[in-house]
Amino acid sequence: SQKAQEAGADGLLLVSPYYNKPSGKGMLEHFRSIHEATDLPIMLYNIPGRTGVEIPVEVLCELAALPR
């Protein structure tokens, strides 16, 4: 994500981490750490049929409270 920002990206489309299938808390920390590492707007790709993992509603609500 930092490299994308350095290359001039306008925003980030982030997919849920599907290889290690983290808990809801793990997903929250994953996305929060990316949010803190860049200044770009973030959109989450939450299509469980494609990723095999659903971002829990509670996690989405907490992430929605972040500035980007």
Coordinates of N, CA and C in Angstrom, one line a residue:
S1 N 0.8 -1.2 0.0 CA 0.0 0.0 0.0 C 0.9 1.3 0.0
Q2 N 2.0 1.2 0.7 CA 2.9 2.4 0.7 C 3.5 2.6 -0.7
K3 N 3.8 1.5 -1.3 CA 4.4 1.6 -2.7 C 3.4 2.1 -3.6
A4 N 2.1 1.7 -3.5 CA 1.1 2.2 -4.3 C 0.9 3.7 -4.1
Q5 N 1.0 4.2 -2.9 CA 0.9 5.6 -2.6 C 2.1 6.3 -3.2
E6 N 3.3 5.8 -3.1 CA 4.5 6.4 -3.7 C 4.4 6.5 -5.2
A7 N 3.7 5.5 -5.8 CA 3.6 5.5 -7.3 C 2.5 6.4 -7.8
G8 N 1.7 7.0 -6.8 CA 0.7 8.0 -7.2 C -0.7 7.5 -7.2
A9 N -1.0 6.4 -6.6 CA -2.3 5.8 -6.5 C -3.3 6.8 -5.9
D10 N -4.5 6.8 -6.3 CA -5.5 7.7 -5.7 C -6.2 7.1 -4.5
G11 N -6.2 5.8 -4.4 CA -6.8 5.1 -3.3 C -6.4 3.6 -3.3
L12 N -6.9 2.9 -2.3 CA -6.6 1.5 -2.1 C -7.9 0.7 -2.1
L13 N -7.9 -0.4 -2.8 CA -8.9 -1.4 -2.8 C -8.3 -2.6 -2.1
L14 N -8.7 -2.9 -0.8 CA -8.1 -3.9 0.0 C -9.0 -5.1 0.1
V15 N -8.4 -6.3 -0.2 CA -9.2 -7.6 -0.1 C -8.9 -8.1 1.3
S16 N -9.9 -8.9 1.8 CA -9.7 -9.5 3.1 C -8.6 -10.5 3.0
P17 N -7.8 -10.7 4.1 CA -6.7 -11.6 4.0 C -7.2 -13.0 4.0
Y18 N -7.2 -13.7 2.9 CA -7.8 -15.0 2.7 C -6.9 -16.2 2.9
Y19 N -5.6 -16.0 2.8 CA -4.7 -17.1 2.9 C -4.6 -17.6 4.4
N20 N -4.5 -16.7 5.3 CA -4.4 -17.1 6.7 C -5.7 -17.1 7.5
K21 N -6.8 -16.5 6.9 CA -8.1 -16.5 7.5 C -8.0 -16.0 9.0
P22 N -7.7 -14.8 9.2 CA -7.6 -14.3 10.6 C -8.9 -14.2 11.3
S23 N -8.9 -14.0 12.6 CA -10.1 -13.8 13.3 C -10.6 -12.3 13.0
G24 N -11.8 -12.0 13.5 CA -12.2 -10.6 13.3 C -11.3 -9.6 13.9
K25 N -10.7 -9.9 15.0 CA -9.7 -9.0 15.6 C -8.5 -8.9 14.7
G26 N -8.1 -10.0 14.2 CA -6.9 -10.0 13.3 C -7.2 -9.2 12.0
M27 N -8.4 -9.3 11.5 CA -8.7 -8.5 10.3 C -8.7 -7.0 10.7
L28 N -9.3 -6.7 11.8 CA -9.3 -5.3 12.3 C -7.9 -4.7 12.3
E29 N -7.0 -5.4 12.9 CA -5.6 -5.0 13.0 C -4.9 -4.9 11.7
H30 N -5.2 -5.9 10.8 CA -4.7 -5.9 9.4 C -5.0 -4.6 8.7
F31 N -6.3 -4.3 8.7 CA -6.8 -3.1 7.9 C -6.4 -1.8 8.7
R32 N -6.4 -1.8 10.0 CA -6.0 -0.6 10.7 C -4.6 -0.3 10.5
S33 N -3.7 -1.3 10.4 CA -2.3 -1.0 10.2 C -2.0 -0.4 8.8
I34 N -2.8 -0.9 7.8 CA -2.7 -0.3 6.5 C -3.2 1.2 6.5
H35 N -4.3 1.4 7.2 CA -4.8 2.8 7.3 C -3.8 3.7 8.0
E36 N -3.1 3.2 9.0 CA -2.1 4.1 9.7 C -0.8 4.3 8.8
A37 N -0.5 3.4 7.9 CA 0.7 3.4 7.1 C 0.6 4.3 5.9
T38 N -0.6 4.7 5.5 CA -0.8 5.5 4.3 C -1.8 6.6 4.5
D39 N -1.8 7.5 3.6 CA -2.8 8.6 3.6 C -3.9 8.5 2.6
L40 N -4.0 7.3 1.9 CA -4.9 7.1 0.9 C -6.3 6.7 1.4
P41 N -7.3 7.1 0.6 CA -8.7 6.6 0.9 C -8.7 5.0 0.7
I42 N -9.5 4.3 1.5 CA -9.5 2.9 1.5 C -10.9 2.4 1.2
M43 N -11.0 1.4 0.3 CA -12.3 0.7 0.0 C -12.0 -0.7 0.3
L44 N -12.9 -1.4 1.0 CA -12.7 -2.8 1.3 C -13.5 -3.7 0.3
Y45 N -12.9 -4.8 -0.2 CA -13.5 -5.7 -1.1 C -14.0 -6.9 -0.2
N46 N -15.3 -6.9 0.0 CA -15.8 -7.9 0.9 C -16.9 -8.8 0.2
I47 N -16.3 -9.6 -0.7 CA -17.2 -10.5 -1.4 C -16.8 -12.0 -1.1
P48 N -17.4 -12.5 -0.1 CA -16.9 -13.9 0.4 C -17.0 -14.9 -0.7
G49 N -17.8 -14.8 -1.6 CA -17.9 -15.8 -2.7 C -16.6 -15.8 -3.5
R50 N -15.9 -14.8 -3.5 CA -14.6 -14.7 -4.3 C -13.4 -14.9 -3.4
T51 N -13.5 -14.5 -2.1 CA -12.3 -14.5 -1.2 C -12.4 -15.7 -0.2
G52 N -13.6 -16.2 0.0 CA -13.8 -17.3 0.9 C -13.8 -16.9 2.4
V53 N -13.7 -15.5 2.6 CA -13.7 -15.0 3.9 C -14.6 -13.8 3.9
E54 N -15.4 -13.7 5.0 CA -16.3 -12.5 5.1 C -15.8 -11.6 6.2
I55 N -15.7 -10.3 6.0 CA -15.3 -9.4 7.0 C -16.5 -9.2 7.9
P56 N -16.4 -9.5 9.2 CA -17.5 -9.4 10.1 C -18.1 -8.0 10.2
V57 N -19.4 -7.9 10.4 CA -20.0 -6.6 10.5 C -19.4 -5.7 11.6
E58 N -19.1 -6.3 12.7 CA -18.5 -5.6 13.8 C -17.2 -4.9 13.4
V59 N -16.4 -5.6 12.6 CA -15.1 -5.1 12.1 C -15.4 -4.0 11.1
L60 N -16.4 -4.1 10.2 CA -16.7 -3.1 9.3 C -17.1 -1.8 10.0
C61 N -17.9 -2.0 11.1 CA -18.4 -0.8 11.8 C -17.2 -0.1 12.5
E62 N -16.3 -0.8 13.0 CA -15.1 -0.2 13.7 C -14.2 0.5 12.6
L63 N -14.1 -0.1 11.5 CA -13.2 0.5 10.4 C -13.9 1.7 9.8
A64 N -15.2 1.7 9.8 CA -16.0 2.8 9.2 C -15.8 4.1 10.1
A65 N -15.4 3.9 11.3 CA -15.2 5.1 12.2 C -13.8 5.7 11.9
L66 N -12.9 5.1 11.2 CA -11.6 5.6 10.9 C -11.8 6.7 9.8
P67 N -10.9 7.7 9.8 CA -11.0 8.9 8.9 C -11.1 8.5 7.4
R68 N -10.4 7.5 7.0 CA -10.4 7.1 5.6 C -11.0 5.7 5.4

